[in-house]
Coordinates of C-alpha atoms and ligand atoms in Angstrom, one line a residue:
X6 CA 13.6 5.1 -2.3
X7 CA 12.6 8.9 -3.0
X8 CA 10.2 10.4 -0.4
X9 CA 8.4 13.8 0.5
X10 CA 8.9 16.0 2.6
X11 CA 5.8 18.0 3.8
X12 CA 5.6 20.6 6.2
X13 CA 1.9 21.5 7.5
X14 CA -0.3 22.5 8.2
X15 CA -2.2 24.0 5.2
X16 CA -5.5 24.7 3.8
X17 CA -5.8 23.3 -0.3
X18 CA -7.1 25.9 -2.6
X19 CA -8.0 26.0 -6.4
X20 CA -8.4 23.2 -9.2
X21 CA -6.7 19.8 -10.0
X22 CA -7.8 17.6 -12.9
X23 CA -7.7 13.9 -12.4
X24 CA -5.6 11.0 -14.8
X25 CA -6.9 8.1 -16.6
X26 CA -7.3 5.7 -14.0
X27 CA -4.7 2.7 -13.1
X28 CA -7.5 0.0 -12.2
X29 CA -8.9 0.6 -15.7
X30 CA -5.7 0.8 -18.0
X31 CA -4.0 -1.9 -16.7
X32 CA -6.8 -4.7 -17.7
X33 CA -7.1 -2.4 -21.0
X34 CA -3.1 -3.2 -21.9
X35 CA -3.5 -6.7 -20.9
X36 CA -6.5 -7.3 -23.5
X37 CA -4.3 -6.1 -26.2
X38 CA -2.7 -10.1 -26.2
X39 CA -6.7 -10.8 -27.3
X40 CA -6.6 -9.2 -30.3
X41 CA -2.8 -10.0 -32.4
X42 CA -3.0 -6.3 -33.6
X43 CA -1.9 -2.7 -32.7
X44 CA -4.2 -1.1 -30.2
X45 CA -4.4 2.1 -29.0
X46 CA -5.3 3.9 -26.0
X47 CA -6.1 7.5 -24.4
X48 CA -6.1 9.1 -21.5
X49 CA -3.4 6.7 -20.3
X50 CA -1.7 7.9 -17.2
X51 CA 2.1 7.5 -17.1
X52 CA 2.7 5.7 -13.3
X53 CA 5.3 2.8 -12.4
X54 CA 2.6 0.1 -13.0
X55 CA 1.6 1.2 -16.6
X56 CA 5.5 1.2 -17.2
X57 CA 5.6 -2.1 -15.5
X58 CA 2.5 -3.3 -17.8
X59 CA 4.4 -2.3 -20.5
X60 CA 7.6 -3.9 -19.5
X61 CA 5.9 -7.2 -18.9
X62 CA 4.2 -6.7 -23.1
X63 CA 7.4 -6.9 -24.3
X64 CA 9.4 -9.2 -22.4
X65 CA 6.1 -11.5 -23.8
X66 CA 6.9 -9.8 -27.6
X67 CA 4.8 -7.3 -27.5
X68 CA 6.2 -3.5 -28.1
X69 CA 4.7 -0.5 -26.8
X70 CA 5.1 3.6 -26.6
X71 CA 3.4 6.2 -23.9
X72 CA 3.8 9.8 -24.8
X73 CA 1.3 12.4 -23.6
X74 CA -0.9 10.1 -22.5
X75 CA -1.9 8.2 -25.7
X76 CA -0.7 4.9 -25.4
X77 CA 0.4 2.3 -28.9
X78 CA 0.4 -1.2 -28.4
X79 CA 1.4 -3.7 -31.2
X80 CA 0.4 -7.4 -30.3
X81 CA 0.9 -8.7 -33.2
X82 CA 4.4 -10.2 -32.4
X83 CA 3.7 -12.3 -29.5
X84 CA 7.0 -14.6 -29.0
X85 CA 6.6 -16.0 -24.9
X86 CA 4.1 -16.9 -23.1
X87 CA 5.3 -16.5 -19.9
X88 CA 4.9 -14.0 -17.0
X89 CA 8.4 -13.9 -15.2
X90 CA 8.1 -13.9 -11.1
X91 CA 10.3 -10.8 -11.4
X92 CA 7.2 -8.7 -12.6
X93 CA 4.5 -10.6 -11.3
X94 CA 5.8 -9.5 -7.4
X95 CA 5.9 -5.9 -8.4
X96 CA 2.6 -5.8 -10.0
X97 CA -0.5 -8.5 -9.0
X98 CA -2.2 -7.3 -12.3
X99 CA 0.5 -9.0 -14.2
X100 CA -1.8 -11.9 -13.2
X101 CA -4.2 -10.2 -16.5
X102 CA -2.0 -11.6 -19.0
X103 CA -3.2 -15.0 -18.4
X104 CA -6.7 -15.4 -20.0
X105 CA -5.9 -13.5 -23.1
X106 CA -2.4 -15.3 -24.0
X107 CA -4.4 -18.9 -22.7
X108 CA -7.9 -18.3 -24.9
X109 CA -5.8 -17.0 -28.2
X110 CA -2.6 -19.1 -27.9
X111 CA -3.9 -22.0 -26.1
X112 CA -0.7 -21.8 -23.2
X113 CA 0.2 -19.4 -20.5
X114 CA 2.9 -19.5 -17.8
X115 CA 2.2 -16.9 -15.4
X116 CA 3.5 -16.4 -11.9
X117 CA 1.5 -16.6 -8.7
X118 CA 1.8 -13.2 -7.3
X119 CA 2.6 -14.4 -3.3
X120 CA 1.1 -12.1 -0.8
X121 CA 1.2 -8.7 -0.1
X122 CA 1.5 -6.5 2.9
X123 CA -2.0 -7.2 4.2
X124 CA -1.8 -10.5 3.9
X125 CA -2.8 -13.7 1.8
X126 CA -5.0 -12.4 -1.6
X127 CA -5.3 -15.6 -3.4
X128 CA -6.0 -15.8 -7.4
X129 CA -7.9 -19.3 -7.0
X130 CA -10.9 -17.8 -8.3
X131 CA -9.2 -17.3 -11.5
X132 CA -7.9 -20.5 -12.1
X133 CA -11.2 -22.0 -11.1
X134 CA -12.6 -19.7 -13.5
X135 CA -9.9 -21.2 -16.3
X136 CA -10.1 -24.7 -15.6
X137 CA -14.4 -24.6 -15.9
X138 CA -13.3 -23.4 -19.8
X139 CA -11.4 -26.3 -20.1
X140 CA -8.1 -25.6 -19.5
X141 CA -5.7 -28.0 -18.2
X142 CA -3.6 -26.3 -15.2
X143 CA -0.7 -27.6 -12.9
X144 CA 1.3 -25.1 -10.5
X145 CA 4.8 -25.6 -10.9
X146 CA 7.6 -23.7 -9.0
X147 CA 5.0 -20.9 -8.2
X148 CA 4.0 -20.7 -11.6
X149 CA 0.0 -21.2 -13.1
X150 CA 0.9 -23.4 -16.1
X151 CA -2.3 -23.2 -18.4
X152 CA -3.0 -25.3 -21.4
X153 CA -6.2 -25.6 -23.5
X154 CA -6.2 -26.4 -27.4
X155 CA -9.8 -23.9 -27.4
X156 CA -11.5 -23.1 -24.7
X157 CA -15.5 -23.5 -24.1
X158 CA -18.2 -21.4 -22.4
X159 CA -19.3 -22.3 -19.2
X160 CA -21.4 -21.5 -16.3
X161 CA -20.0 -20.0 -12.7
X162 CA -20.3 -18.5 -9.4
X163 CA -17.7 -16.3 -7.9
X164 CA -17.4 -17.2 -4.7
X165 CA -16.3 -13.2 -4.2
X166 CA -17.0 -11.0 -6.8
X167 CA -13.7 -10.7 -7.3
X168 CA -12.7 -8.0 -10.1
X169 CA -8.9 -9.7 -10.9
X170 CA -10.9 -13.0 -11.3
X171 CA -13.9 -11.1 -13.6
X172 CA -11.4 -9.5 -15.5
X173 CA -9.6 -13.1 -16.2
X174 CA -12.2 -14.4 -16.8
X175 CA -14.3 -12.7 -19.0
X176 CA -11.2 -11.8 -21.5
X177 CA -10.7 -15.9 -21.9
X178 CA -14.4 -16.3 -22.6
X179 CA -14.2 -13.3 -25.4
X180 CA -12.6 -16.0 -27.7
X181 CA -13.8 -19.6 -26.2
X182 CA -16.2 -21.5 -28.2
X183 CA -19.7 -20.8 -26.6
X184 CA -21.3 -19.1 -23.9
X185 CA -19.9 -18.2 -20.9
X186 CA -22.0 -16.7 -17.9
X187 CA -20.2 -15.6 -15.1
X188 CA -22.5 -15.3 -12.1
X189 CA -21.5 -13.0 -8.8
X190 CA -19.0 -11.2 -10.9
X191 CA -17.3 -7.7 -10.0
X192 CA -19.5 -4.8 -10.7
X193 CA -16.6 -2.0 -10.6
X194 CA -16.5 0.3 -13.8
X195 CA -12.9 -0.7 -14.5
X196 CA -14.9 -3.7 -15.4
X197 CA -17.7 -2.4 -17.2
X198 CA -14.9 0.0 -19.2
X199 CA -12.9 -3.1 -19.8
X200 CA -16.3 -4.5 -21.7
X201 CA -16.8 -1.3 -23.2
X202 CA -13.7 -1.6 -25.2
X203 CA -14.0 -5.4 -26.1
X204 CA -17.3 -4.5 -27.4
X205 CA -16.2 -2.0 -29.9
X206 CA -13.7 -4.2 -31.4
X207 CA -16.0 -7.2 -31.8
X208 CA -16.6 -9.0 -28.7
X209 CA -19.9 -10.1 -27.8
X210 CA -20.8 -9.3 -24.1
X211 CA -24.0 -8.5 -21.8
X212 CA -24.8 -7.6 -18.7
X213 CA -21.2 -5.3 -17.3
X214 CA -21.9 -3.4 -14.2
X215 CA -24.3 -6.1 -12.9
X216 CA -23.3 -9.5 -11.2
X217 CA -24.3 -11.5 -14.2
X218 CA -22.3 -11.2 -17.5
X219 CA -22.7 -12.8 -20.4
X220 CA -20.3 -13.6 -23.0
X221 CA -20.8 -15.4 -26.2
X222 CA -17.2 -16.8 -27.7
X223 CA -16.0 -15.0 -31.3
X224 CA -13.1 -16.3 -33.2
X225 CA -11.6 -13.3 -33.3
X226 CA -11.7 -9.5 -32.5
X227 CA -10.2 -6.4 -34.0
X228 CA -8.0 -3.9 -32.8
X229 CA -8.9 -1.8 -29.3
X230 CA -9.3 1.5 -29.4
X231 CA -10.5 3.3 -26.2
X232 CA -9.9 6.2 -24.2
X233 CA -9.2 5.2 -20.3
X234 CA -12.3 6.6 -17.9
X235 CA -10.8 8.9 -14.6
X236 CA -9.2 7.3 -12.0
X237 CA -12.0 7.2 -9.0
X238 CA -9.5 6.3 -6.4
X239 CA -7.6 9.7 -7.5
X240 CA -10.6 11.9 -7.7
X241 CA -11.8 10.6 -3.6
X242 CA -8.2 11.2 -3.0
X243 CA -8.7 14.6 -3.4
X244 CA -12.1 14.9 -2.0
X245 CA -10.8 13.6 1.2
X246 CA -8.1 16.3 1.3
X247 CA -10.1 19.3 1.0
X248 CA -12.5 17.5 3.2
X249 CA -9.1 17.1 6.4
X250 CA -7.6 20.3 5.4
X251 CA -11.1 22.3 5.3
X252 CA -9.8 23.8 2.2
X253 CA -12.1 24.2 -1.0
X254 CA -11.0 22.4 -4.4
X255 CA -12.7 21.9 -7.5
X256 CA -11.7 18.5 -9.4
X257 CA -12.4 18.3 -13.0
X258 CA -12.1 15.7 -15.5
X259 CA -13.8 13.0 -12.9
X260 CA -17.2 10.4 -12.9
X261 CA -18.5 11.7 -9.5
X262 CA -21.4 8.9 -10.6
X263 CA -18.7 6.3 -9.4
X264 CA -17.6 7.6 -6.2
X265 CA -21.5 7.7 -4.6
X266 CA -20.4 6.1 -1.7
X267 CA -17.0 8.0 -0.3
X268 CA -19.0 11.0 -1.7
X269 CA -21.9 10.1 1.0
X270 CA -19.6 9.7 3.5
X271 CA -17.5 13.0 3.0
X272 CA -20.9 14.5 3.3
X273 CA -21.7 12.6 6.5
X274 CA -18.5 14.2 8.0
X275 CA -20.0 18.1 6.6
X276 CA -18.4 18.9 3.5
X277 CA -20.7 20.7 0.8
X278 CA -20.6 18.8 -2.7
X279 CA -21.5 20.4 -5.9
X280 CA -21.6 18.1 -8.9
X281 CA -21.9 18.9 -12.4
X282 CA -21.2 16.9 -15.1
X283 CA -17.6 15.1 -15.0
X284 CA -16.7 18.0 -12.4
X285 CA -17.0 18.9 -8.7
X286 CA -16.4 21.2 -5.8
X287 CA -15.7 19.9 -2.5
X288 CA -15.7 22.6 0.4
X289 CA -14.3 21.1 3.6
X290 CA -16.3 21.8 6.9
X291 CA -14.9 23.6 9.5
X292 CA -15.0 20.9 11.7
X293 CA -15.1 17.2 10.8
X294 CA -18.5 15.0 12.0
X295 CA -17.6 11.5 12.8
X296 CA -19.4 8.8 11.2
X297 CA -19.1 5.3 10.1
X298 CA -18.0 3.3 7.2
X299 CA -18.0 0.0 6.2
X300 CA -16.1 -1.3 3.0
X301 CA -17.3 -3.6 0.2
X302 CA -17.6 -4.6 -3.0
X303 CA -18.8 -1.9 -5.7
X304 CA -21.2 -0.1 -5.2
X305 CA -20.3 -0.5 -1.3
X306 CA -17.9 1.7 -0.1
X307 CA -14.2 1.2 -1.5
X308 CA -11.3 -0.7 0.1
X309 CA -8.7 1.7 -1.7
X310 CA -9.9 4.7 0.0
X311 CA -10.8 3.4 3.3
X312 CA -7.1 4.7 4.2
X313 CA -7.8 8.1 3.1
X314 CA -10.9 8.4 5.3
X315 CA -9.2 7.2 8.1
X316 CA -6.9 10.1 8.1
X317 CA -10.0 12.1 7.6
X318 CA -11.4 10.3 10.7
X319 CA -8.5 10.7 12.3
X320 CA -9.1 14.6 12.9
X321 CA -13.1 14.7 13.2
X322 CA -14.7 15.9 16.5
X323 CA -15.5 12.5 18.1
X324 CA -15.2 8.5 17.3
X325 CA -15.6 6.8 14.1
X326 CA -15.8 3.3 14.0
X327 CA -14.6 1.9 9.9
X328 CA -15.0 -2.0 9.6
X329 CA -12.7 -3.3 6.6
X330 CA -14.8 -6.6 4.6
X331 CA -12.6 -7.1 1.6
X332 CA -9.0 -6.7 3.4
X333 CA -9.4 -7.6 6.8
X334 CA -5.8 -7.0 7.9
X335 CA -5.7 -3.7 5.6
X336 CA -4.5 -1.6 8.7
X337 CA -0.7 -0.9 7.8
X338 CA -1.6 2.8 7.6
X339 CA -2.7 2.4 10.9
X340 CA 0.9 2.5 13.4
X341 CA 1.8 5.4 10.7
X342 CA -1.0 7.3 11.5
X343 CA -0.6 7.1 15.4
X344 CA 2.9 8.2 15.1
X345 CA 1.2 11.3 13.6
X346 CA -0.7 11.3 16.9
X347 CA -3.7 9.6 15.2
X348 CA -5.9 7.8 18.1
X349 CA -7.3 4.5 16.6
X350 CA -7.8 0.9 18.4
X351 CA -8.0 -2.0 16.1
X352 CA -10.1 -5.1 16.8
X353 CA -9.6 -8.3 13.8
X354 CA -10.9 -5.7 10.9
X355 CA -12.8 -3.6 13.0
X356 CA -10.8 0.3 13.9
X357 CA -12.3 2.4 16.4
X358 CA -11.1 6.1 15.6
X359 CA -10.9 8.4 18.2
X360 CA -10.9 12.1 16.8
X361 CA -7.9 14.9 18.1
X362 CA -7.4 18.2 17.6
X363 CA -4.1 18.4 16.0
X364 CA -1.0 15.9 14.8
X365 CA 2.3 16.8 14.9
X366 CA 4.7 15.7 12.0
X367 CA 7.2 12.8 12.5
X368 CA 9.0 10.4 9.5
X369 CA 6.2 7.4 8.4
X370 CA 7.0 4.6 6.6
X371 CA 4.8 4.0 3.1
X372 CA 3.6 0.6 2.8
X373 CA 1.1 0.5 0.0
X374 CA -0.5 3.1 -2.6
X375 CA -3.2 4.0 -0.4
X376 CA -1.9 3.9 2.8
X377 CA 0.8 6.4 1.5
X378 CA -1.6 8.5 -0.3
X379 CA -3.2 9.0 3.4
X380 CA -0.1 9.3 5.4
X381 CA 0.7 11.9 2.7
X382 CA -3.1 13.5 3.0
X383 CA -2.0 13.4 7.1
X384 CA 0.9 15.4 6.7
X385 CA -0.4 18.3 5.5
X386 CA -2.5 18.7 8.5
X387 CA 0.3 18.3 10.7
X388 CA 2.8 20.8 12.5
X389 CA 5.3 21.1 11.4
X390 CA 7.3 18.2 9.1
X391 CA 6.6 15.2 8.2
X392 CA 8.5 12.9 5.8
X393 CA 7.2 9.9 4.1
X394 CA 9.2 7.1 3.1
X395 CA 9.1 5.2 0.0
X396 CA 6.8 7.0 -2.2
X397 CA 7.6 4.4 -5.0
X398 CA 4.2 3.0 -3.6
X399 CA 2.7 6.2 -4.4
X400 CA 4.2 6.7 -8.1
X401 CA 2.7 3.2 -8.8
X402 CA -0.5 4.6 -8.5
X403 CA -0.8 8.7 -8.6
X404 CA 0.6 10.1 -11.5
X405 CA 2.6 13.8 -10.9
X406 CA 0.7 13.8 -6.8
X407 CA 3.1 16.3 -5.1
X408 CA 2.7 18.6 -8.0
X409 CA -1.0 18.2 -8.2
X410 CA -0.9 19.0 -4.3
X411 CA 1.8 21.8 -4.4
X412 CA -0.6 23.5 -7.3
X413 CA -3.3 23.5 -4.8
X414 CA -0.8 25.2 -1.7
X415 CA 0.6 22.6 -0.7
X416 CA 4.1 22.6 0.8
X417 CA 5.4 19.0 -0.3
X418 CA 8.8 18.1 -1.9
X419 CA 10.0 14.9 -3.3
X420 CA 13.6 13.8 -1.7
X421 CA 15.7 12.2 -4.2
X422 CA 17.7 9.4 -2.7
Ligands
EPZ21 C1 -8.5 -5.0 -7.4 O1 -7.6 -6.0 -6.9 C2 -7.7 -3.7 -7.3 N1 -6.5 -3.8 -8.1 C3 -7.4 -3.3 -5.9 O2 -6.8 -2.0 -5.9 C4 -8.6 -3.3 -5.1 O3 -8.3 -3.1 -3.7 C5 -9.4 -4.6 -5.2 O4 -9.7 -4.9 -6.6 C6 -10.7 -4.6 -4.5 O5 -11.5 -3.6 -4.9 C7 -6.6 -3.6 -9.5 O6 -7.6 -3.3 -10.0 C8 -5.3 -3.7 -10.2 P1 -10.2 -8.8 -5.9 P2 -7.9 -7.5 -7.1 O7 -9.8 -10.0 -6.7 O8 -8.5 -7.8 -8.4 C9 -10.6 -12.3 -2.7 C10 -5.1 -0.4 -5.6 O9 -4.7 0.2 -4.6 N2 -10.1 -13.2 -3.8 O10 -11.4 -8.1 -6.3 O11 -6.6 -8.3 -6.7 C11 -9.4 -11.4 -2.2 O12 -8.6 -12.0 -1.3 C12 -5.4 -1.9 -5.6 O13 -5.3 0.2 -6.7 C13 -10.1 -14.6 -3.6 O14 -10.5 -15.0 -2.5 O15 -9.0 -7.8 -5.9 C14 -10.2 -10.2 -1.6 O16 -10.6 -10.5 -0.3 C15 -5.0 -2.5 -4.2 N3 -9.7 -15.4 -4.6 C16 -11.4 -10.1 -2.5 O17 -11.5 -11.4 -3.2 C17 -9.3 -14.9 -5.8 O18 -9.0 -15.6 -6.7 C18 -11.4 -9.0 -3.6 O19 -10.2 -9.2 -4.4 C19 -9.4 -13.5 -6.0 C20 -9.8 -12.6 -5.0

């Protein structure tokens, strides 16, 4: 229950350099059950879910080390097929350990993940997605109990292109017998990175990164060895905090070519973007332009940094209007932020965002990773301090955040308690 203490306001200054991102890794480690071999990966950031990824590995036989970023898997001793409730609530990827342990040992037990704090998000697309391979499911005491002696290919239609359900979907069609096509699937680069990697060690897969892939069914594949691509989510993070503290910073180690959307809309609001290569420089303006955003699915933009805009929002000169498509009831960061003095009406998924001139600090309550990464961005455009509870939501997803931050000028502390 640690949580930071900020006191604002400040301007952020200098460089940061972004981590391997979550959203990427944490299909990666799953895919390691494909392959009954050591893999290894690079770039790995060390957060609460890859330590929870790796928990759930081993309680299903599978050992693993982190040090420095380089990540060893060995999957050659898998013992249980079954994804305990007790990790499954903490982390919804959990849910990525069904199609690989399903399509290479023919069972899987994995735990529905219930709800989370913005509601129902349902995994029936991935079961859909299982039984049209032929496998035989039941749901028993809130578990997915999967059986198949070998899958088959198969055609299908997301009915949402769902990544969680793309990612399930294609690793049980790596090693089913046949074709699979997977039609309105996820077009995220987590995805395409996720095919990347299968690719190199054997797989047989077309068409990542547009709503139709293809996969023809191998018997086996070979070890995985792949370095994780930067974390997008982390890399608009930033962007939106030089962008609300008109400060100047220049993030490094990042794909700017997958954040065109939020970087369209930063721009929208004034700041000046230089991009070169796997770097940029975001200047905030001195004052902030409203403008509006609706979320989607990639390349739309994001539901993870709508939060983080909103704080932006929050402070421009004038109304904003952000209408939320993939979460409708994503708007937890929204009582936080009006502590904060934040002036925003909500309407079903629609939040009307009045700009004012200043917020004044106040104790907020964290209630997911990117609402607390913009509560967090908030305070340090606040007077004064403000003190943000339960940051676990933020370790789960931002690896070393309040020392990236305090690098850049910013006064933020963690409060052990
Ligand atoms: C992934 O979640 C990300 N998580 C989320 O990021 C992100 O918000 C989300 O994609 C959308 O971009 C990871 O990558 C680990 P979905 P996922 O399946 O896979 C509906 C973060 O902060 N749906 O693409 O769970 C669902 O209700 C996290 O890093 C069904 O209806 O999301 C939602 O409206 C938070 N049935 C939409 O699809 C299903 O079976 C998109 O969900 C599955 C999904």
């Amino acid at each position: 229950m640690d949580s930071f203490l900020i006191r604002g306001p400040c301007r952020l200054e200098g460089s940061v350099t972004i981590s391997g991102a979550k959203n990427a890794m944490l299909p990666l480690m799953a895919s390691s059950l494909l392959t009954g071999g050591r893999c290894s990966f690079g770039n790995v950031p060390d957060l609460r879910d890859t330590r929870t990824m790796m928990k759930l590995l081993g309680v299903l036989g599978v050992s693993s080390s982190l040090r420095d970023g380089h990540l060893e898997i060995d999957a050659s001793t898998v013992t249980s097929f079954e994804a305990p409730y007790d990790l499954v609530r903490t982390m919804r990827a959990s849910i990525y350990s069904l199609g690989p342990l399903l399509t290479r040992y023919g069972t899987a037990r994995v735990s529905l993940p219930g709800g989370c704090a913005w509601g129902p998000r349902p995994v029936d697309l991935h079961i859909r997605g299982i039984i049209a391979l032929g496998a035989k499911v039941r749901i028993d005491h809130g578990y997915i109990d999967a059986t198949a002696d070998r899958l088959h290919g198969a055609e299908m239609i997301l009915s949402v292109p769902s990544v969680g359900a793309t990612v399930n979907i294609m690793m049980a069609a790596v090693l089913a017998d046949g074709i699979t096509v997977i039609d309105n699937a996820a077009r995220e680069p987590e995805i395409v990175e996720l095919a990347g990697a299968l690719k190199k060690a054997g797989a047989v897969i077309s068409g990542e990164g547009t709503s139709k892939i293809t996969i023809e069914g191998v018997t086996e594949i070979g070890e995985i060895m792949h370095d994780v691509i930067p974390d997008r989510i982390e890399a608009g993070t930033f962007a939106a905090a030089a962008v609300l503290t008109g400060g100047r910073i220049q993030i490094d180690n990042c794909r700017p070519d997958h954040l065109h959307a939020v970087l369209e809309k930063l721009r929208e609001c004034g700041a000046s973007i230089e991009v070169s290569g796997n770097c940029m420089i975001v200047t905030g303006p001195g004052t902030i332009r409203p403008t509006d955003v609706e979320t989607g699915f990639y390349p739309a933009f994001p539901t993870d940094m709508q939060a983080q805009i909103m704080a932006v929002l929050s402070r421009a000169k004038g109304s904003s209007t952000i209408v939320e498509h993939v979460y409708p009831d994503r708007f937890t960061h929204v009582p936080e932020l009006k502590r904060l003095g934040a002036k925003i009406n909500l309407d079903g998924n629609v939040a009307v965002v009045n700009g004012v001139d200043s917020f004044e600090g106040a104790p907020v309550m964290a209630t997911d990773i990117r609402a607390s990464s913009a509560l967090i961005l908030a305070g340090l455009v606040a007077e004064g301090e403000t003190k943000v509870l339960r940051v676990y939501h933020i370790d789960r997803g931002y690896e070393q955040l309040e020392e990236k931050l305090g690098a850049l000028g910013a006064d933020i502390k963690r409060i052990k308690e």
